[in-house]
Amino acid sequence: MLLVLLLIGFVLPTTSDAQIFEDAKEFFTFYPNAKAVEKDSTLYPSKFIAAPVISFSPETDFAFGIGAKYLFKFAGSGEETRVSNMPITFQYTLNNQYFLYSGFEIFTNQEKFVITGNILFQNYPRLYYGIGRNTEESAEEVYEYNQLLVEPIFLKQMFHRYLFLGGGLRYNHIYETKVEEDGLIAQNMRDGFDGSTSVGLEVAALYDDRDVILNASEGWYVEFTHGEYGEFLGGTNKFHLTRLDVRHFFKVSEKNDDVLAFQFLGRTVRDDLPFSEYSFFGSSEIMRGYREGRFVDRDLVAAQMEFRKNFKNTRLGAVAFVGTGSVFNNIADFQFGALKPNYGFGVRYKIDKTENLNLRLDWGFGRGTNEIYLGIAEAF
């Protein structure tokens, strides 16, 4: 089970304790444009909120790093423009492994354009159990690799205030792989197990009318991408990758701002996909309770529901979540009886009231497994 410790405590909302927390939060908060805001009060005060993180897992040993959020608006943006969000995570382990990640959503002035995407650079192990939804826990082995993933998507506001259309490029390079001798990967030698480069052009559509990006209480988020991958720009495989992410949020209690949140996630890959492009089941965002990659196949569907309870006049909150999902080789193989359950609960501590930004600690349970997750901002 993954153990994650963050060097920030939960405190009672007394006046003195609240001030202690504010002082501690300010120590980890930086304001890149503070001088410019002093001269021009119409500018949004950008924030870089960081916190030290220590984690441990059997495959990595102890890891040390920083989790952070960069929140900003471009000059000239007012209340009509939502806050841009760039999370940044960096960790380094005692096994000389590293992990650097940023998933971003950037709004230009008046939200005429949106730039979303991911940047990932890592040398990190992945646990592998075989292909399919019925693999055994006893088949576990470690697959190590280096990865560089860059995926910028550029979208333009079109036809509707919250509808954005566009496209982008996805580059996923896997190299310097290491597999266990006589293990499943070495025996099967699936295409790309010893490295691959995926290069694809994507078309994308986004509908996003959430009230707050980091912790929405109302609105819809619907993202669709379809990529055609080929042997241009160094690509090693030809295949198609389609993804759909649908989320909905609404308040169930105006008094305490309690929220009910839903998400559906679908991913399908066709043709000559390399090993790195299979769909991996489980993560800190969806199907919490399963290690990422516990089940692997070409296609994935998953759904979750989360109740978010806020305690009035405090920074504390709590969540309860339940979900289900599975992987399969083809849509014809989908069976409701094969869906795997997950459920769990968590606590929240609001580290920034202005941005409604929470520190989250979740304990997720799957079928015969459980995991602990800690991070900044909600799972979805």
PDB file of C-alpha atoms in Angstrom, residues 24-316:
ATOM      1  CA  ALA A  24       2.512  28.427   7.678  1.00  0.00           C
ATOM      2  CA  LYS A  25       0.581  28.680   4.390  1.00  0.00           C
ATOM      3  CA  GLU A  26       2.199  32.016   3.579  1.00  0.00           C
ATOM      4  CA  PHE A  27       5.596  30.405   4.127  1.00  0.00           C
ATOM      5  CA  PHE A  28       4.808  27.984   1.273  1.00  0.00           C
ATOM      6  CA  THR A  29       3.071  30.578  -0.934  1.00  0.00           C
ATOM      7  CA  PHE A  30       4.892  32.807  -3.400  1.00  0.00           C
ATOM      8  CA  TYR A  31       3.451  35.744  -5.352  1.00  0.00           C
ATOM      9  CA  PRO A  32       5.367  36.126  -8.658  1.00  0.00           C
ATOM     10  CA  ASN A  33       3.669  39.398  -9.672  1.00  0.00           C
ATOM     11  CA  ALA A  34       3.366  41.002  -6.222  1.00  0.00           C
ATOM     12  CA  LYS A  35       5.182  44.207  -7.223  1.00  0.00           C
ATOM     13  CA  ALA A  36       3.051  44.619 -10.352  1.00  0.00           C
ATOM     14  CA  VAL A  37      -0.157  44.141  -8.303  1.00  0.00           C
ATOM     15  CA  GLU A  38       0.963  46.894  -5.904  1.00  0.00           C
ATOM     16  CA  LYS A  39       1.140  49.265  -8.862  1.00  0.00           C
ATOM     17  CA  ASP A  40      -2.029  48.027 -10.590  1.00  0.00           C
ATOM     18  CA  SER A  41      -4.811  46.658  -8.363  1.00  0.00           C
ATOM     19  CA  THR A  42      -6.761  45.342 -11.394  1.00  0.00           C
ATOM     20  CA  LEU A  43      -4.175  42.593 -11.889  1.00  0.00           C
ATOM     21  CA  TYR A  44      -4.858  39.149 -10.497  1.00  0.00           C
ATOM     22  CA  PRO A  45      -2.366  38.240  -7.715  1.00  0.00           C
ATOM     23  CA  SER A  46      -0.717  35.104  -9.089  1.00  0.00           C
ATOM     24  CA  LYS A  47       0.082  32.394  -6.542  1.00  0.00           C
ATOM     25  CA  PHE A  48       2.571  29.574  -6.432  1.00  0.00           C
ATOM     26  CA  ILE A  49       1.552  27.279  -3.549  1.00  0.00           C
ATOM     27  CA  ALA A  50       4.013  24.518  -2.683  1.00  0.00           C
ATOM     28  CA  ALA A  51       4.350  21.853   0.002  1.00  0.00           C
ATOM     29  CA  PRO A  52       7.026  19.246   0.750  1.00  0.00           C
ATOM     30  CA  VAL A  53       6.038  15.603   0.216  1.00  0.00           C
ATOM     31  CA  ILE A  54       7.540  12.355   1.493  1.00  0.00           C
ATOM     32  CA  SER A  55       6.265   9.050   0.107  1.00  0.00           C
ATOM     33  CA  PHE A  56       7.155   5.368   0.274  1.00  0.00           C
ATOM     34  CA  SER A  57       6.294   2.329  -1.816  1.00  0.00           C
ATOM     35  CA  PRO A  58       8.016  -1.056  -2.191  1.00  0.00           C
ATOM     36  CA  GLU A  59       9.111  -0.409  -5.782  1.00  0.00           C
ATOM     37  CA  THR A  60      10.546   3.087  -5.154  1.00  0.00           C
ATOM     38  CA  ASP A  61      11.757   3.120  -1.500  1.00  0.00           C
ATOM     39  CA  PHE A  62      11.450   6.588   0.084  1.00  0.00           C
ATOM     40  CA  ALA A  63      10.763   9.518  -2.233  1.00  0.00           C
ATOM     41  CA  PHE A  64      11.133  13.210  -1.464  1.00  0.00           C
ATOM     42  CA  GLY A  65       9.803  16.114  -3.420  1.00  0.00           C
ATOM     43  CA  ILE A  66       7.446  19.023  -3.844  1.00  0.00           C
ATOM     44  CA  GLY A  67       3.801  19.267  -4.862  1.00  0.00           C
ATOM     45  CA  ALA A  68       2.692  22.678  -6.080  1.00  0.00           C
ATOM     46  CA  LYS A  69      -0.027  24.652  -7.839  1.00  0.00           C
ATOM     47  CA  TYR A  70       0.592  27.769  -9.935  1.00  0.00           C
ATOM     48  CA  LEU A  71      -2.557  29.903 -10.211  1.00  0.00           C
ATOM     49  CA  PHE A  72      -2.630  32.962 -12.469  1.00  0.00           C
ATOM     50  CA  LYS A  73      -4.432  35.157 -14.992  1.00  0.00           C
ATOM     51  CA  PHE A  74      -3.019  37.052 -17.933  1.00  0.00           C
ATOM     52  CA  ALA A  75      -2.898  40.844 -17.650  1.00  0.00           C
ATOM     53  CA  GLY A  76      -6.207  42.281 -18.863  1.00  0.00           C
ATOM     54  CA  SER A  77      -8.322  39.385 -17.569  1.00  0.00           C
ATOM     55  CA  GLY A  78     -11.210  40.199 -15.253  1.00  0.00           C
ATOM     56  CA  GLU A  79     -13.914  38.274 -13.426  1.00  0.00           C
ATOM     57  CA  GLU A  80     -15.137  36.813 -16.728  1.00  0.00           C
ATOM     58  CA  THR A  81     -11.912  34.812 -17.029  1.00  0.00           C
ATOM     59  CA  ARG A  82     -11.398  31.811 -14.785  1.00  0.00           C
ATOM     60  CA  VAL A  83      -8.102  31.218 -13.013  1.00  0.00           C
ATOM     61  CA  SER A  84      -5.500  29.278 -15.005  1.00  0.00           C
ATOM     62  CA  ASN A  85      -4.074  26.239 -13.251  1.00  0.00           C
ATOM     63  CA  MET A  86      -0.665  24.593 -13.598  1.00  0.00           C
ATOM     64  CA  PRO A  87       0.023  21.817 -11.068  1.00  0.00           C
ATOM     65  CA  ILE A  88       3.645  20.787 -10.742  1.00  0.00           C
ATOM     66  CA  THR A  89       4.909  17.674  -8.974  1.00  0.00           C
ATOM     67  CA  PHE A  90       8.525  16.614  -8.565  1.00  0.00           C
ATOM     68  CA  GLN A  91       9.841  13.623  -6.612  1.00  0.00           C
ATOM     69  CA  TYR A  92      13.200  11.880  -6.333  1.00  0.00           C
ATOM     70  CA  THR A  93      13.637   8.473  -4.698  1.00  0.00           C
ATOM     71  CA  LEU A  94      16.399   6.695  -2.826  1.00  0.00           C
ATOM     72  CA  ASN A  95      16.556   4.318  -5.810  1.00  0.00           C
ATOM     73  CA  ASN A  96      17.681   7.247  -8.001  1.00  0.00           C
ATOM     74  CA  GLN A  97      14.308   7.505  -9.738  1.00  0.00           C
ATOM     75  CA  TYR A  98      12.582  10.764 -10.598  1.00  0.00           C
ATOM     76  CA  PHE A  99       9.146  12.038 -11.568  1.00  0.00           C
ATOM     77  CA  LEU A 100       8.265  15.485 -12.949  1.00  0.00           C
ATOM     78  CA  TYR A 101       4.696  16.197 -14.027  1.00  0.00           C
ATOM     79  CA  SER A 102       2.454  19.105 -14.953  1.00  0.00           C
ATOM     80  CA  GLY A 103      -1.115  18.907 -16.239  1.00  0.00           C
ATOM     81  CA  PHE A 104      -2.339  22.365 -17.125  1.00  0.00           C
ATOM     82  CA  GLU A 105      -5.428  24.346 -18.141  1.00  0.00           C
ATOM     83  CA  ILE A 106      -4.697  27.914 -19.212  1.00  0.00           C
ATOM     84  CA  PHE A 107      -7.311  30.541 -20.147  1.00  0.00           C
ATOM     85  CA  THR A 108      -6.332  33.566 -22.214  1.00  0.00           C
ATOM     86  CA  ASN A 109      -8.088  36.923 -21.758  1.00  0.00           C
ATOM     87  CA  GLN A 110     -11.893  36.620 -21.797  1.00  0.00           C
ATOM     88  CA  GLU A 111     -11.365  32.879 -22.396  1.00  0.00           C
ATOM     89  CA  LYS A 112     -11.058  33.349 -26.150  1.00  0.00           C
ATOM     90  CA  PHE A 113      -8.528  30.503 -26.149  1.00  0.00           C
ATOM     91  CA  VAL A 114      -7.786  27.568 -23.841  1.00  0.00           C
ATOM     92  CA  ILE A 115      -4.505  25.685 -23.717  1.00  0.00           C
ATOM     93  CA  THR A 116      -4.609  22.301 -21.986  1.00  0.00           C
ATOM     94  CA  GLY A 117      -2.295  19.345 -21.841  1.00  0.00           C
ATOM     95  CA  ASN A 118       0.331  17.362 -19.997  1.00  0.00           C
ATOM     96  CA  ILE A 119       4.084  17.319 -19.563  1.00  0.00           C
ATOM     97  CA  LEU A 120       5.690  14.250 -17.974  1.00  0.00           C
ATOM     98  CA  PHE A 121       9.349  13.316 -17.575  1.00  0.00           C
ATOM     99  CA  GLN A 122      10.128  10.288 -15.443  1.00  0.00           C
ATOM    100  CA  ASN A 123      12.296   7.301 -14.684  1.00  0.00           C
ATOM    101  CA  TYR A 124       9.856   5.295 -12.646  1.00  0.00           C
ATOM    102  CA  PRO A 125       8.788   1.656 -12.227  1.00  0.00           C
ATOM    103  CA  ARG A 126       5.362   0.326 -13.140  1.00  0.00           C
ATOM    104  CA  LEU A 127       3.899  -2.835 -11.662  1.00  0.00           C
ATOM    105  CA  TYR A 128       2.678  -5.245 -14.338  1.00  0.00           C
ATOM    106  CA  TYR A 129       0.392  -8.260 -13.984  1.00  0.00           C
ATOM    107  CA  GLY A 130      -0.327  -9.183 -17.590  1.00  0.00           C
ATOM    108  CA  ILE A 131      -2.942  -8.142 -20.153  1.00  0.00           C
ATOM    109  CA  GLY A 132      -6.647  -8.457 -19.387  1.00  0.00           C
ATOM    110  CA  ARG A 133      -9.149  -7.873 -16.612  1.00  0.00           C
ATOM    111  CA  ASN A 134      -8.630 -11.211 -14.844  1.00  0.00           C
ATOM    112  CA  THR A 135      -4.891 -11.213 -14.176  1.00  0.00           C
ATOM    113  CA  GLU A 136      -3.632 -12.623 -10.873  1.00  0.00           C
ATOM    114  CA  GLU A 137      -1.996 -10.614  -8.097  1.00  0.00           C
ATOM    115  CA  SER A 138       0.713 -13.292  -7.862  1.00  0.00           C
ATOM    116  CA  ALA A 139       1.866 -12.435 -11.417  1.00  0.00           C
ATOM    117  CA  GLU A 140       3.225  -9.052 -10.260  1.00  0.00           C
ATOM    118  CA  GLU A 141       6.512  -7.915 -11.775  1.00  0.00           C
ATOM    119  CA  VAL A 142       8.313  -4.588 -12.147  1.00  0.00           C
ATOM    120  CA  TYR A 143       8.728  -2.844 -15.494  1.00  0.00           C
ATOM    121  CA  GLU A 144      11.164   0.089 -15.455  1.00  0.00           C
ATOM    122  CA  TYR A 145      11.487   2.715 -18.165  1.00  0.00           C
ATOM    123  CA  ASN A 146      12.225   6.354 -18.946  1.00  0.00           C
ATOM    124  CA  GLN A 147       9.403   8.436 -20.377  1.00  0.00           C
ATOM    125  CA  LEU A 148       9.003  11.846 -21.969  1.00  0.00           C
ATOM    126  CA  LEU A 149       5.391  12.836 -22.668  1.00  0.00           C
ATOM    127  CA  VAL A 150       4.422  16.212 -24.136  1.00  0.00           C
ATOM    128  CA  GLU A 151       0.819  16.950 -25.107  1.00  0.00           C
ATOM    129  CA  PRO A 152      -0.221  20.559 -25.791  1.00  0.00           C
ATOM    130  CA  ILE A 153      -3.789  21.120 -27.036  1.00  0.00           C
ATOM    131  CA  PHE A 154      -4.884  24.530 -28.358  1.00  0.00           C
ATOM    132  CA  LEU A 155      -8.613  25.339 -28.379  1.00  0.00           C
ATOM    133  CA  LYS A 156     -10.596  28.359 -29.565  1.00  0.00           C
ATOM    134  CA  GLN A 157     -13.916  29.551 -28.196  1.00  0.00           C
ATOM    135  CA  MET A 158     -16.527  28.882 -30.908  1.00  0.00           C
ATOM    136  CA  PHE A 159     -20.339  28.973 -31.217  1.00  0.00           C
ATOM    137  CA  HIS A 160     -20.922  29.143 -27.440  1.00  0.00           C
ATOM    138  CA  ARG A 161     -19.428  30.887 -24.399  1.00  0.00           C
ATOM    139  CA  TYR A 162     -18.120  27.613 -22.963  1.00  0.00           C
ATOM    140  CA  LEU A 163     -17.453  25.542 -26.087  1.00  0.00           C
ATOM    141  CA  PHE A 164     -13.873  25.273 -27.356  1.00  0.00           C
ATOM    142  CA  LEU A 165     -12.655  23.474 -30.487  1.00  0.00           C
ATOM    143  CA  GLY A 166      -9.151  22.802 -31.715  1.00  0.00           C
ATOM    144  CA  GLY A 167      -6.369  20.261 -31.696  1.00  0.00           C
ATOM    145  CA  GLY A 168      -2.801  19.532 -30.808  1.00  0.00           C
ATOM    146  CA  LEU A 169       0.108  17.140 -30.800  1.00  0.00           C
ATOM    147  CA  ARG A 170       0.912  14.239 -28.490  1.00  0.00           C
ATOM    148  CA  TYR A 171       4.475  12.906 -28.213  1.00  0.00           C
ATOM    149  CA  ASN A 172       5.148   9.901 -25.966  1.00  0.00           C
ATOM    150  CA  HIS A 173       8.708   8.531 -25.941  1.00  0.00           C
ATOM    151  CA  ILE A 174       9.578   5.371 -23.956  1.00  0.00           C
ATOM    152  CA  TYR A 175      13.253   4.416 -23.717  1.00  0.00           C
ATOM    153  CA  GLU A 176      15.888   2.603 -21.625  1.00  0.00           C
ATOM    154  CA  THR A 177      13.423  -0.081 -20.555  1.00  0.00           C
ATOM    155  CA  LYS A 178      14.259  -2.830 -18.057  1.00  0.00           C
ATOM    156  CA  VAL A 179      12.184  -5.990 -17.616  1.00  0.00           C
ATOM    157  CA  GLU A 180      12.504  -9.004 -15.354  1.00  0.00           C
ATOM    158  CA  GLU A 181      14.245 -11.964 -16.948  1.00  0.00           C
ATOM    159  CA  ASP A 182      11.779 -14.742 -17.754  1.00  0.00           C
ATOM    160  CA  GLY A 183       8.915 -12.475 -16.635  1.00  0.00           C
ATOM    161  CA  LEU A 184       5.621 -12.010 -18.461  1.00  0.00           C
ATOM    162  CA  ILE A 185       6.845  -9.046 -20.500  1.00  0.00           C
ATOM    163  CA  ALA A 186      10.066 -10.781 -21.557  1.00  0.00           C
ATOM    164  CA  GLN A 187       8.173 -13.947 -22.481  1.00  0.00           C
ATOM    165  CA  ASN A 188       5.419 -12.241 -24.480  1.00  0.00           C
ATOM    166  CA  MET A 189       7.638  -9.519 -25.989  1.00  0.00           C
ATOM    167  CA  ARG A 190       4.722  -7.291 -26.961  1.00  0.00           C
ATOM    168  CA  ASP A 191       5.443  -4.623 -29.539  1.00  0.00           C
ATOM    169  CA  GLY A 192       7.173  -1.681 -27.868  1.00  0.00           C
ATOM    170  CA  PHE A 193       8.154  -3.459 -24.630  1.00  0.00           C
ATOM    171  CA  ASP A 194      11.752  -2.397 -25.282  1.00  0.00           C
ATOM    172  CA  GLY A 195      10.812   1.182 -26.149  1.00  0.00           C
ATOM    173  CA  SER A 196       8.605   3.125 -28.523  1.00  0.00           C
ATOM    174  CA  THR A 197       7.777   6.602 -29.772  1.00  0.00           C
ATOM    175  CA  SER A 198       4.148   7.634 -30.281  1.00  0.00           C
ATOM    176  CA  VAL A 199       3.556  10.774 -32.332  1.00  0.00           C
ATOM    177  CA  GLY A 200      -0.004  11.797 -33.082  1.00  0.00           C
ATOM    178  CA  LEU A 201      -2.048  14.729 -34.313  1.00  0.00           C
ATOM    179  CA  GLU A 202      -5.187  15.274 -32.237  1.00  0.00           C
ATOM    180  CA  VAL A 203      -8.539  16.927 -32.778  1.00  0.00           C
ATOM    181  CA  ALA A 204     -10.238  18.063 -29.577  1.00  0.00           C
ATOM    182  CA  ALA A 205     -13.489  19.510 -28.269  1.00  0.00           C
ATOM    183  CA  LEU A 206     -14.077  20.922 -24.806  1.00  0.00           C
ATOM    184  CA  TYR A 207     -17.228  22.136 -23.079  1.00  0.00           C
ATOM    185  CA  ASP A 208     -16.387  23.630 -19.692  1.00  0.00           C
ATOM    186  CA  ASP A 209     -18.779  25.820 -17.697  1.00  0.00           C
ATOM    187  CA  ARG A 210     -17.516  24.871 -14.209  1.00  0.00           C
ATOM    188  CA  ASP A 211     -17.681  27.707 -11.722  1.00  0.00           C
ATOM    189  CA  VAL A 212     -14.249  26.903 -10.263  1.00  0.00           C
ATOM    190  CA  ILE A 213     -11.581  24.870 -12.054  1.00  0.00           C
ATOM    191  CA  LEU A 214      -9.813  23.418  -9.011  1.00  0.00           C
ATOM    192  CA  ASN A 215     -12.868  22.494  -6.950  1.00  0.00           C
ATOM    193  CA  ALA A 216     -16.089  22.911  -8.904  1.00  0.00           C
ATOM    194  CA  SER A 217     -19.467  23.067  -7.178  1.00  0.00           C
ATOM    195  CA  GLU A 218     -21.558  23.579 -10.315  1.00  0.00           C
ATOM    196  CA  GLY A 219     -21.250  22.937 -14.016  1.00  0.00           C
ATOM    197  CA  TRP A 220     -20.190  20.496 -16.718  1.00  0.00           C
ATOM    198  CA  TYR A 221     -16.811  19.464 -18.084  1.00  0.00           C
ATOM    199  CA  VAL A 222     -16.790  17.401 -21.302  1.00  0.00           C
ATOM    200  CA  GLU A 223     -13.486  16.735 -23.104  1.00  0.00           C
ATOM    201  CA  PHE A 224     -13.140  14.656 -26.272  1.00  0.00           C
ATOM    202  CA  THR A 225      -9.879  13.949 -28.100  1.00  0.00           C
ATOM    203  CA  HIS A 226      -9.081  11.731 -31.050  1.00  0.00           C
ATOM    204  CA  GLY A 227      -5.535  11.179 -32.254  1.00  0.00           C
ATOM    205  CA  GLU A 228      -4.114   9.661 -35.429  1.00  0.00           C
ATOM    206  CA  TYR A 229      -0.624   8.270 -34.794  1.00  0.00           C
ATOM    207  CA  GLY A 230       1.897   7.455 -37.478  1.00  0.00           C
ATOM    208  CA  GLU A 231       5.556   7.136 -38.394  1.00  0.00           C
ATOM    209  CA  PHE A 232       6.115  10.849 -38.946  1.00  0.00           C
ATOM    210  CA  LEU A 233       8.469  12.802 -36.637  1.00  0.00           C
ATOM    211  CA  GLY A 234      10.038   9.582 -35.411  1.00  0.00           C
ATOM    212  CA  GLY A 235       6.862   7.673 -34.575  1.00  0.00           C
ATOM    213  CA  THR A 236       7.219   3.879 -34.417  1.00  0.00           C
ATOM    214  CA  ASN A 237       3.569   2.763 -34.673  1.00  0.00           C
ATOM    215  CA  LYS A 238       0.338   3.529 -36.533  1.00  0.00           C
ATOM    216  CA  PHE A 239      -2.776   3.528 -34.365  1.00  0.00           C
ATOM    217  CA  HIS A 240      -5.835   5.526 -33.256  1.00  0.00           C
ATOM    218  CA  LEU A 241      -6.446   6.795 -29.711  1.00  0.00           C
ATOM    219  CA  THR A 242      -9.809   8.193 -28.582  1.00  0.00           C
ATOM    220  CA  ARG A 243     -10.591   9.573 -25.119  1.00  0.00           C
ATOM    221  CA  LEU A 244     -13.737  10.940 -23.465  1.00  0.00           C
ATOM    222  CA  ASP A 245     -13.933  12.618 -20.044  1.00  0.00           C
ATOM    223  CA  VAL A 246     -17.365  13.747 -18.761  1.00  0.00           C
ATOM    224  CA  ARG A 247     -17.897  15.412 -15.365  1.00  0.00           C
ATOM    225  CA  HIS A 248     -20.887  17.056 -13.703  1.00  0.00           C
ATOM    226  CA  PHE A 249     -21.131  18.975 -10.427  1.00  0.00           C
ATOM    227  CA  PHE A 250     -24.083  20.391  -8.513  1.00  0.00           C
ATOM    228  CA  LYS A 251     -24.797  21.632  -5.010  1.00  0.00           C
ATOM    229  CA  VAL A 252     -26.999  19.511  -2.765  1.00  0.00           C
ATOM    230  CA  SER A 253     -26.873  21.944   0.155  1.00  0.00           C
ATOM    231  CA  GLU A 254     -26.747  25.708  -0.328  1.00  0.00           C
ATOM    232  CA  LYS A 255     -26.261  26.188   3.421  1.00  0.00           C
ATOM    233  CA  ASN A 256     -22.943  24.320   3.610  1.00  0.00           C
ATOM    234  CA  ASP A 257     -22.052  24.255  -0.105  1.00  0.00           C
ATOM    235  CA  ASP A 258     -22.094  20.451  -0.128  1.00  0.00           C
ATOM    236  CA  VAL A 259     -21.515  19.053  -3.618  1.00  0.00           C
ATOM    237  CA  LEU A 260     -22.303  15.886  -5.544  1.00  0.00           C
ATOM    238  CA  ALA A 261     -19.828  15.169  -8.344  1.00  0.00           C
ATOM    239  CA  PHE A 262     -19.922  12.600 -11.180  1.00  0.00           C
ATOM    240  CA  GLN A 263     -17.334  11.486 -13.726  1.00  0.00           C
ATOM    241  CA  PHE A 264     -17.262   9.071 -16.664  1.00  0.00           C
ATOM    242  CA  LEU A 265     -13.979   8.202 -18.387  1.00  0.00           C
ATOM    243  CA  GLY A 266     -13.532   6.221 -21.584  1.00  0.00           C
ATOM    244  CA  ARG A 267     -10.396   5.340 -23.539  1.00  0.00           C
ATOM    245  CA  THR A 268     -10.056   3.157 -26.639  1.00  0.00           C
ATOM    246  CA  VAL A 269      -7.042   2.297 -28.832  1.00  0.00           C
ATOM    247  CA  ARG A 270      -7.046   0.515 -32.181  1.00  0.00           C
ATOM    248  CA  ASP A 271      -4.603  -0.926 -34.716  1.00  0.00           C
ATOM    249  CA  ASP A 272      -0.835  -1.268 -34.131  1.00  0.00           C
ATOM    250  CA  LEU A 273      -0.500   0.178 -30.633  1.00  0.00           C
ATOM    251  CA  PRO A 274       2.777  -0.165 -28.719  1.00  0.00           C
ATOM    252  CA  PHE A 275       2.913  -1.564 -25.187  1.00  0.00           C
ATOM    253  CA  SER A 276       3.007   1.920 -23.595  1.00  0.00           C
ATOM    254  CA  GLU A 277      -0.321   2.942 -25.164  1.00  0.00           C
ATOM    255  CA  TYR A 278      -2.502   0.288 -23.569  1.00  0.00           C
ATOM    256  CA  SER A 279      -5.146   1.570 -21.148  1.00  0.00           C
ATOM    257  CA  PHE A 280      -4.030   1.314 -17.520  1.00  0.00           C
ATOM    258  CA  PHE A 281      -6.662   0.789 -14.824  1.00  0.00           C
ATOM    259  CA  GLY A 282      -6.399   2.569 -11.455  1.00  0.00           C
ATOM    260  CA  SER A 283      -4.915   5.911 -10.356  1.00  0.00           C
ATOM    261  CA  SER A 284      -5.106   8.656  -7.746  1.00  0.00           C
ATOM    262  CA  GLU A 285      -7.868  10.341  -9.811  1.00  0.00           C
ATOM    263  CA  ILE A 286     -10.239   7.498 -10.772  1.00  0.00           C
ATOM    264  CA  MET A 287     -10.658   3.933  -9.505  1.00  0.00           C
ATOM    265  CA  ARG A 288      -8.875   4.930  -6.328  1.00  0.00           C
ATOM    266  CA  GLY A 289      -7.925   1.808  -4.382  1.00  0.00           C
ATOM    267  CA  TYR A 290      -6.216   0.052  -7.308  1.00  0.00           C
ATOM    268  CA  ARG A 291      -2.587   0.609  -8.220  1.00  0.00           C
ATOM    269  CA  GLU A 292      -2.153   2.197 -11.632  1.00  0.00           C
ATOM    270  CA  GLY A 293      -1.771  -0.595 -14.151  1.00  0.00           C
ATOM    271  CA  ARG A 294      -3.302  -3.304 -11.949  1.00  0.00           C
ATOM    272  CA  PHE A 295      -5.337  -4.256 -15.015  1.00  0.00           C
ATOM    273  CA  VAL A 296      -4.279  -3.462 -18.585  1.00  0.00           C
ATOM    274  CA  ASP A 297      -5.961  -3.827 -21.977  1.00  0.00           C
ATOM    275  CA  ARG A 298      -6.764  -1.831 -25.112  1.00  0.00           C
ATOM    276  CA  ASP A 299      -9.965  -0.183 -23.862  1.00  0.00           C
ATOM    277  CA  LEU A 300     -11.089   1.259 -20.541  1.00  0.00           C
ATOM    278  CA  VAL A 301     -14.338   2.548 -19.067  1.00  0.00           C
ATOM    279  CA  ALA A 302     -14.750   3.884 -15.534  1.00  0.00           C
ATOM    280  CA  ALA A 303     -17.233   5.995 -13.610  1.00  0.00           C
ATOM    281  CA  GLN A 304     -17.314   7.491 -10.139  1.00  0.00           C
ATOM    282  CA  MET A 305     -19.558   9.526  -7.863  1.00  0.00           C
ATOM    283  CA  GLU A 306     -18.305  11.640  -4.955  1.00  0.00           C
ATOM    284  CA  PHE A 307     -20.136  13.448  -2.160  1.00  0.00           C
ATOM    285  CA  ARG A 308     -18.182  16.450  -0.865  1.00  0.00           C
ATOM    286  CA  LYS A 309     -19.179  17.656   2.600  1.00  0.00           C
ATOM    287  CA  ASN A 310     -18.100  21.100   3.798  1.00  0.00           C
ATOM    288  CA  PHE A 311     -18.296  22.010   7.480  1.00  0.00           C
ATOM    289  CA  LYS A 312     -19.510  25.567   7.827  1.00  0.00           C
ATOM    290  CA  ASN A 313     -17.159  28.163   9.356  1.00  0.00           C
ATOM    291  CA  THR A 314     -14.209  25.758   9.280  1.00  0.00           C
ATOM    292  CA  ARG A 315     -11.552  24.757   6.773  1.00  0.00           C
ATOM    293  CA  LEU A 316     -12.428  21.073   7.194  1.00  0.00           C
TER     294      LEU A 316
END
